């Protein structure tokens, strides 16, 4: 490919330049001074509800009654809200915007709200703002940056600063040790510390950086089993553990923290043993923790009056299967050829199938770009939002594609021997990624990879020669680029390809040195045809 006359390098470079143009158009001027301007109330209501029923239930950050009281107050004529709350509200609106519609039509507004929050957080008067609201807004800006895709790849760095801010404020010490603190304040400190642990762990898993958290360095207890309204009482009694509350999901995930922390430290720590035996030991602990959580949640579900929502059930499964899959991925490539690692292969495939099913792929999604379909909150978060949910949905589909390819490379395997849910998964995933681009994703790499993987699998089924395989893959990658470029041009505001020509100037697409930047690593396994094979 690198020495060929293919139009692929030019298409890739063109897509990169379009992506940069789109991102530049979305970004407001920096610094972005926070304002009091908001969308109409009926739209804000929808955005706030989207946040409260999803991200807030998973990561407890605000006291909902207090937030709603101040939220309603800002709509009264003459009411002056403090700047900290307005920043908090706009971050909540930005997160809610990822769920607003099927195309993330409020992405530009959401990006501006994130920029306003970053400006507020970076103002010089740091120490005077250091309080619970400051921590809440720091957590919200991490989540918003990731979901809206505003510097989301650097969340791990920022998450470390939030951990240190919380420790400076003493949140790593249980509030029971502190004097003259209201029950509400004490419980909010527990909730916020719990959320900081969760985000620190998650950012470490995504980035591959070490998680600078140890179970011996804090004694803050998990949140109590309270509904938010209970915290307004002087000394409320916690609900029984079998009773579902607005804190139940956060509490359930906290119970799995030691097992998930062990996964991240095993994967990312510099002096980790990295042995398969240690993998199996950690796997056993993680499965035991997952089993306990599932048992607790099933108890909740038997009480229709106080049961978790569909999103909550799906989100817990998504989070825990992500750690389970990640634990075994280092051995997945070897497992395709060595029976010693068969358990790792089985775990990666089963967890990836679960993750992909939760992402909600369906061929119906791409029947028409304007087709209105019933899409749950988690599938929409995976498709319209960036970061943790999107990345692992995509990676799961890619791993399943590699598994399917390996099965067809075994001479004794045919369609009859392969489970039906694997057969169409790569084609479905490519269609799904195309919908991600229609919702504002600017990178075409994912769609190109999945398209190439699907074409390679079909070529293996037809037993084509290596020479034919190379031609098929190059043609598929070119076709994928041809399909995606008009979508990027539309996102950039160009009506035709001729309108876009001005941004490319005299770039030599065939000779540009960075057109394959970060592609070789990403595509290496897809283009691996076996010993002695070439793709030139």
XYZ file of C-alpha atoms in Angstrom:
536
model
C 0.000 0.000 0.000
C 2.781 2.436 0.901
C 4.359 2.205 -2.524
C 1.226 1.795 -4.622
C -0.652 4.233 -6.828
C -3.748 3.855 -4.688
C -5.809 6.948 -3.985
C -6.092 5.796 -0.356
C -3.275 8.010 1.050
C -4.859 11.094 -0.480
C -8.275 10.158 0.858
C -6.914 9.616 4.350
C -5.070 12.939 4.323
C -8.148 14.703 2.995
C -10.218 13.204 5.808
C -7.669 14.380 8.375
C -7.737 17.928 7.073
C -11.523 17.942 7.069
C -11.523 16.643 10.647
C -9.238 19.490 11.726
C -11.484 21.997 9.987
C -14.593 20.612 11.696
C -12.978 20.699 15.125
C -11.742 24.252 14.569
C -15.246 25.341 13.575
C -16.748 23.806 16.709
C -14.261 25.357 19.117
C -15.167 28.822 20.456
C -12.565 31.495 21.097
C -10.336 30.852 24.106
C -10.742 31.893 26.842
C -14.523 31.542 26.683
C -16.025 33.801 29.320
C -18.977 32.099 31.071
C -22.332 33.728 30.397
C -25.859 33.333 31.757
C -27.292 32.530 28.325
C -29.265 29.284 28.168
C -31.468 27.499 25.628
C -35.247 27.782 26.152
C -36.444 26.117 29.347
C -38.277 23.277 27.594
C -35.006 22.246 25.924
C -33.013 22.630 29.143
C -35.571 20.435 30.904
C -34.958 17.643 28.385
C -31.164 17.955 28.667
C -31.225 17.987 32.472
C -33.511 14.953 32.541
C -31.190 13.106 30.156
C -28.272 13.722 32.505
C -30.126 12.882 35.727
C -31.482 9.549 34.487
C -28.123 8.337 33.174
C -24.743 9.760 34.182
C -25.883 11.087 37.581
C -27.215 7.666 38.591
C -23.961 6.001 37.582
C -21.631 8.668 39.013
C -23.241 10.398 41.992
C -22.126 14.037 41.824
C -24.936 16.429 42.795
C -27.664 16.393 45.443
C -30.646 16.272 43.106
C -33.222 18.161 45.259
C -30.749 20.997 45.889
C -29.816 21.146 42.217
C -33.447 21.135 41.060
C -34.390 23.863 43.528
C -31.698 26.198 42.215
C -32.399 25.156 38.625
C -36.046 26.192 38.914
C -35.028 29.429 40.639
C -32.875 30.673 37.748
C -35.929 30.928 35.510
C -37.592 33.427 37.813
C -37.326 37.039 36.671
C -34.557 38.926 38.402
C -32.947 35.871 40.049
C -29.149 36.006 40.113
C -27.480 32.595 40.380
C -23.854 32.263 41.420
C -21.302 31.533 38.713
C -20.400 28.120 40.149
C -23.951 26.847 39.737
C -24.285 28.247 36.205
C -21.098 26.422 35.223
C -22.443 23.256 36.835
C -25.740 23.580 34.987
C -24.067 24.106 31.623
C -21.881 21.036 32.114
C -24.995 19.014 32.911
C -26.644 20.423 29.781
C -23.566 19.482 27.722
C -23.698 15.884 28.944
C -27.459 15.724 28.442
C -27.006 17.009 24.879
C -25.342 13.712 23.894
C -28.723 12.051 24.492
C -30.926 14.820 23.069
C -31.370 13.391 19.569
C -29.927 10.810 17.182
C -27.454 13.205 15.539
C -26.099 15.129 18.561
C -27.432 18.303 16.951
C -26.397 20.427 19.965
C -22.710 19.498 19.755
C -21.536 23.071 19.061
C -23.485 24.418 22.048
C -22.199 21.583 24.236
C -18.623 22.332 23.176
C -19.031 25.987 24.106
C -20.426 25.066 27.538
C -17.394 22.858 28.191
C -15.061 25.696 27.153
C -16.880 28.092 29.495
C -16.451 25.638 32.365
C -12.743 25.205 31.616
C -12.300 28.977 31.646
C -14.051 29.251 35.025
C -12.035 26.407 36.558
C -8.726 27.884 35.382
C -9.270 31.373 36.780
C -6.527 32.598 39.184
C -8.773 32.704 42.290
C -8.212 28.996 42.877
C -8.064 28.576 46.639
C -11.130 30.731 47.294
C -13.186 28.385 45.096
C -11.846 25.161 46.599
C -15.003 23.510 47.903
C -17.602 20.868 47.093
C -19.025 22.843 44.150
C -15.512 23.194 42.728
C -14.980 19.426 42.945
C -18.399 18.706 41.460
C -17.641 20.965 38.509
C -14.218 19.391 38.038
C -15.803 15.935 37.878
C -18.513 17.125 35.516
C -15.999 18.767 33.198
C -14.033 15.501 32.988
C -17.168 13.615 31.977
C -18.312 16.351 29.590
C -14.899 16.627 27.923
C -14.863 12.896 27.334
C -18.441 12.559 26.078
C -18.472 15.743 23.975
C -14.909 15.080 22.741
C -13.159 18.213 23.965
C -9.627 17.019 24.705
C -11.030 13.727 25.951
C -7.788 11.868 25.288
C -6.125 13.786 28.167
C -8.709 12.964 30.851
C -6.257 10.745 32.745
C -3.986 13.745 33.394
C -6.838 15.929 34.620
C -8.321 13.129 36.725
C -5.072 12.942 38.685
C -5.344 16.639 39.532
C -8.913 16.113 40.780
C -7.757 13.274 43.045
C -5.109 15.529 44.582
C -7.600 18.381 45.036
C -9.964 16.018 46.854
C -7.176 14.732 49.107
C -6.146 18.331 49.869
C -9.739 18.929 51.006
C -9.665 15.773 53.133
C -12.213 13.723 51.195
C -9.999 10.647 51.531
C -10.812 10.684 55.269
C -14.234 9.493 56.307
C -16.480 12.386 57.448
C -17.201 10.543 60.700
C -13.792 11.805 61.849
C -14.770 15.434 61.226
C -16.657 17.655 63.661
C -19.674 19.928 63.137
C -20.648 18.612 59.713
C -24.246 18.160 58.594
C -25.415 14.737 57.499
C -25.978 16.022 53.964
C -22.453 17.428 53.717
C -20.927 14.232 55.095
C -22.827 12.015 52.687
C -22.013 14.232 49.713
C -18.308 13.972 50.566
C -18.612 10.168 50.533
C -20.444 10.227 47.212
C -18.005 12.598 45.559
C -14.948 10.680 46.774
C -16.548 7.478 45.488
C -17.094 9.082 42.081
C -13.518 10.373 41.971
C -12.263 6.826 42.600
C -14.476 5.557 39.780
C -13.334 8.164 37.269
C -9.677 7.761 38.201
C -9.954 4.011 37.663
C -11.844 4.421 34.396
C -9.425 6.992 32.963
C -6.514 4.716 33.807
C -8.148 1.789 32.010
C -8.823 3.907 28.914
C -5.428 5.639 28.762
C -3.185 2.770 29.806
C -1.618 5.015 32.456
C -1.083 3.845 36.038
C -3.858 4.402 38.554
C -2.299 6.343 41.417
C -4.805 5.061 43.979
C -4.248 2.516 46.715
C -6.890 1.019 49.008
C -4.585 1.742 51.955
C -4.503 5.491 51.280
C -8.112 6.342 52.156
C -10.676 5.267 54.727
C -13.747 7.057 53.378
C -16.667 4.660 53.530
C -18.916 3.926 50.525
C -22.025 6.100 50.166
C -24.970 5.199 52.365
C -28.081 3.620 50.878
C -30.180 6.789 50.794
C -32.462 8.472 48.328
C -31.445 12.080 47.860
C -34.532 13.430 49.592
C -33.634 11.421 52.724
C -30.489 13.501 53.180
C -32.519 16.600 54.013
C -33.369 15.023 57.380
C -31.114 15.577 60.381
C -30.233 11.898 60.998
C -31.893 9.641 58.421
C -31.691 5.869 58.678
C -30.163 4.141 55.649
C -32.384 1.785 53.688
C -31.655 -1.961 53.863
C -29.132 -3.130 51.271
C -31.912 -5.005 49.464
C -33.878 -1.761 48.988
C -33.134 0.127 45.772
C -32.266 3.829 46.125
C -30.673 6.541 44.007
C -27.293 5.527 45.452
C -27.651 1.761 44.973
C -25.811 1.483 41.651
C -22.865 3.547 42.910
C -22.725 1.375 46.041
C -22.846 -1.826 43.974
C -19.988 -0.687 41.741
C -17.963 0.354 44.807
C -18.123 -3.253 46.019
C -16.268 -4.295 42.870
C -13.622 -1.559 43.192
C -10.870 -3.769 44.713
C -11.233 -6.355 41.946
C -11.313 -3.734 39.176
C -8.374 -1.852 40.697
C -6.418 -5.119 40.626
C -7.186 -5.417 36.891
C -5.926 -1.905 36.134
C -2.783 -2.295 38.232
C -2.051 -5.646 36.576
C -2.417 -4.103 33.117
C -0.755 -0.721 33.658
C 1.718 -0.847 36.544
C 5.364 -0.717 35.530
C 6.405 -3.719 37.637
C 3.328 -5.888 37.081
C 4.147 -9.585 36.650
C 1.912 -9.840 33.571
C 1.713 -13.626 33.874
C -1.222 -15.709 32.699
C -1.454 -17.353 36.124
C -1.950 -13.945 37.730
C -4.565 -13.148 35.081
C -6.558 -16.226 36.072
C -6.360 -15.320 39.763
C -7.603 -11.775 39.160
C -10.277 -13.138 36.829
C -11.592 -15.326 39.639
C -11.851 -12.359 42.019
C -13.510 -10.176 39.380
C -16.086 -12.835 38.522
C -16.912 -13.327 42.198
C -17.439 -9.571 42.606
C -19.577 -9.459 39.462
C -21.676 -12.375 40.693
C -22.309 -10.601 44.009
C -23.365 -7.403 42.229
C -25.695 -9.277 39.894
C -27.268 -10.989 42.903
C -27.858 -7.631 44.613
C -29.334 -6.055 41.483
C -31.637 -9.014 40.874
C -33.050 -8.469 44.353
C -33.780 -4.851 43.444
C -35.532 -5.896 40.251
C -38.081 -8.059 42.061
C -39.644 -4.952 43.587
C -41.427 -3.104 40.784
C -41.974 -0.074 43.018
C -38.243 0.557 43.411
C -36.299 -1.140 40.642
C -33.274 0.000 38.630
C -33.920 1.406 35.171
C -32.864 -0.368 32.008
C -29.956 2.040 31.641
C -28.672 1.258 35.130
C -28.768 -2.497 34.539
C -27.054 -2.138 31.170
C -24.433 0.299 32.467
C -23.369 -2.026 35.291
C -23.001 -4.900 32.827
C -21.084 -2.679 30.400
C -18.627 -1.436 33.023
C -17.855 -4.844 34.512
C -17.575 -6.700 31.199
C -15.188 -3.995 30.033
C -12.771 -4.823 32.845
C -13.221 -8.550 32.266
C -12.418 -8.238 28.579
C -9.480 -5.883 29.184
C -7.903 -8.335 31.622
C -7.654 -11.043 28.958
C -6.995 -8.953 25.821
C -3.165 -9.141 26.234
C -3.422 -12.900 25.646
C -6.069 -12.783 22.912
C -3.681 -12.747 19.944
C -1.732 -15.724 21.313
C -4.973 -17.544 22.132
C -5.882 -17.683 18.434
C -2.963 -20.072 17.898
C -2.233 -21.617 21.319
C -4.719 -23.754 23.242
C -2.992 -22.774 26.500
C -4.849 -19.463 26.386
C -8.226 -20.861 25.318
C -9.902 -19.444 28.427
C -8.669 -15.947 27.585
C -10.095 -16.289 24.077
C -13.439 -17.501 25.396
C -13.638 -14.649 27.917
C -12.748 -11.934 25.396
C -15.316 -13.220 22.903
C -18.117 -13.609 25.445
C -17.485 -10.222 27.068
C -17.171 -8.523 23.676
C -20.459 -10.044 22.541
C -22.107 -8.740 25.694
C -20.614 -5.277 25.260
C -21.634 -5.123 21.618
C -25.183 -6.228 22.385
C -25.426 -3.431 24.975
C -24.174 -0.892 22.427
C -27.393 -1.678 20.563
C -26.221 -2.227 17.004
C -28.854 -2.908 14.378
C -28.950 -2.811 10.597
C -32.172 -0.843 10.974
C -30.131 2.098 12.206
C -28.693 2.693 8.756
C -31.760 1.980 6.655
C -32.052 5.748 6.318
C -30.033 8.545 7.956
C -33.276 10.269 8.963
C -35.031 7.107 10.144
C -36.435 7.589 13.643
C -35.862 4.463 15.686
C -36.332 3.581 19.286
C -32.854 3.853 20.778
C -32.100 3.354 24.444
C -29.928 5.694 26.487
C -26.843 3.469 26.585
C -26.787 2.740 22.829
C -27.174 6.458 22.118
C -24.402 7.300 24.581
C -22.147 4.811 22.777
C -22.993 6.227 19.358
C -23.279 9.986 19.959
C -20.883 10.323 22.885
C -17.137 9.794 22.745
C -14.756 8.231 25.244
C -15.267 5.220 27.487
C -18.554 3.896 26.087
C -17.876 4.520 22.386
C -14.274 3.293 22.494
C -15.075 -0.014 24.109
C -18.098 -0.678 21.904
C -15.823 -0.215 18.885
C -13.018 -2.308 20.346
C -15.437 -5.123 21.125
C -16.646 -5.210 17.522
C -13.037 -5.220 16.286
C -12.086 -8.113 18.569
C -15.114 -10.090 17.428
C -14.119 -9.449 13.821
C -10.633 -10.808 14.484
C -12.206 -13.844 16.171
C -14.480 -14.472 13.182
C -11.551 -14.127 10.794
C -9.549 -16.644 12.829
C -12.436 -19.110 12.735
C -12.657 -18.933 8.944
C -8.906 -19.398 8.662
C -9.360 -22.797 10.276
C -9.962 -25.213 7.402
C -12.633 -27.238 9.214
C -14.856 -24.242 9.992
C -17.911 -23.226 7.956
C -20.914 -20.962 8.548
C -22.749 -23.913 10.059
C -20.187 -24.202 12.873
C -20.170 -20.495 13.770
C -22.658 -18.975 16.178
C -25.160 -16.816 14.239
C -24.581 -13.649 16.277
C -20.974 -13.540 15.063
C -21.709 -13.823 11.349
C -23.007 -10.307 10.676
C -21.365 -8.493 13.547
C -18.572 -6.804 11.591
C -20.908 -5.519 8.871
C -23.303 -4.279 11.547
C -20.409 -2.594 13.349
C -19.273 -0.788 10.190
C -22.819 0.501 9.695
C -22.906 1.564 13.344
C -19.639 3.481 12.995
C -21.018 5.261 9.953
C -23.860 6.451 12.175
C -21.248 7.703 14.657
C -19.783 9.845 11.863
C -23.235 11.156 10.988
C -23.574 12.129 14.659
C -20.380 14.191 14.488
C -17.431 11.788 14.812
C -14.586 13.200 12.708
C -12.291 10.171 12.438
C -12.925 7.681 9.630
C -10.329 5.190 10.875
C -12.870 3.067 12.732
C -15.182 2.743 9.751
C -12.297 1.968 7.425
C -10.885 -0.693 9.751
C -14.233 -2.440 10.214
C -14.970 -2.308 6.483
C -11.565 -3.782 5.648
C -11.972 -6.478 8.286
C -15.376 -7.434 6.880
C -13.995 -7.578 3.332
C -11.054 -9.686 4.471
C -13.373 -12.171 6.174
C -15.511 -12.484 3.041
C -12.384 -12.967 0.927
C -11.133 -15.727 3.247
C -14.517 -17.458 2.959
C -14.129 -17.390 -0.830
C -10.517 -18.648 -0.549
C -9.052 -15.926 -2.759
C -5.317 -15.694 -3.397
C -3.057 -13.317 -1.483
C -2.747 -11.116 -4.553
C -6.532 -10.871 -4.868
C -6.788 -10.257 -1.128
C -4.518 -7.224 -1.403
C -6.595 -5.781 -4.236
C -9.861 -6.361 -2.358
C -8.602 -4.717 0.822
C -7.204 -1.648 -0.934
C -10.421 -1.254 -2.927
C -12.524 -1.619 0.243
C -10.465 0.995 2.079
C -10.775 3.371 -0.884
C -14.538 2.836 -1.050
C -14.815 3.466 2.690
C -12.981 6.754 2.261
C -15.192 7.718 -0.685
C -18.280 7.085 1.437
C -17.026 8.997 4.484
C -15.584 12.095 2.806
C -18.968 13.550 1.763
C -20.193 13.058 5.333
C -17.200 14.988 6.676
C -17.698 17.681 4.043
C -21.297 18.005 5.203
C -20.157 18.316 8.830
C -17.677 20.976 7.715
C -20.470 22.886 5.997
C -19.404 22.263 2.400
C -22.193 21.526 -0.048
C -19.968 19.861 -2.646
C -16.473 18.436 -2.895
C -15.518 21.461 -4.998
C -16.455 23.727 -2.089
C -14.051 21.790 0.130
C -11.140 21.926 -2.295
C -9.890 25.238 -0.954
C -8.858 23.823 2.414
C -6.416 21.349 0.864
C -4.274 23.806 -1.071
C -1.335 22.108 -2.747
C -0.931 19.213 -0.316
C 0.794 16.269 -1.988
C -1.465 13.499 -0.728
C 0.707 10.724 -2.165
C 3.888 11.993 -0.511
C 2.595 13.568 2.704
C 4.684 11.972 5.471
C 1.965 11.689 8.092
C -0.904 10.189 6.141
C -0.334 6.853 7.880
C 0.177 8.448 11.287
C -1.052 5.970 13.949
C -2.496 3.700 11.257
C 0.169 0.995 11.132
C -0.365 0.014 14.760
C -4.130 0.201 14.497
C -4.372 -1.823 11.280
C -1.456 -4.224 11.806
C -3.530 -7.213 12.859
C -6.122 -6.633 10.150
C -3.442 -6.659 7.455
C -1.660 -9.706 8.876
C -2.018 -12.415 6.219
C 0.499 -14.820 7.703
C 4.227 -15.577 7.376
C 5.828 -14.243 4.224
C 2.755 -12.349 3.102
C 3.032 -8.833 1.775
C 0.664 -5.938 1.327
C 2.752 -3.837 -1.053
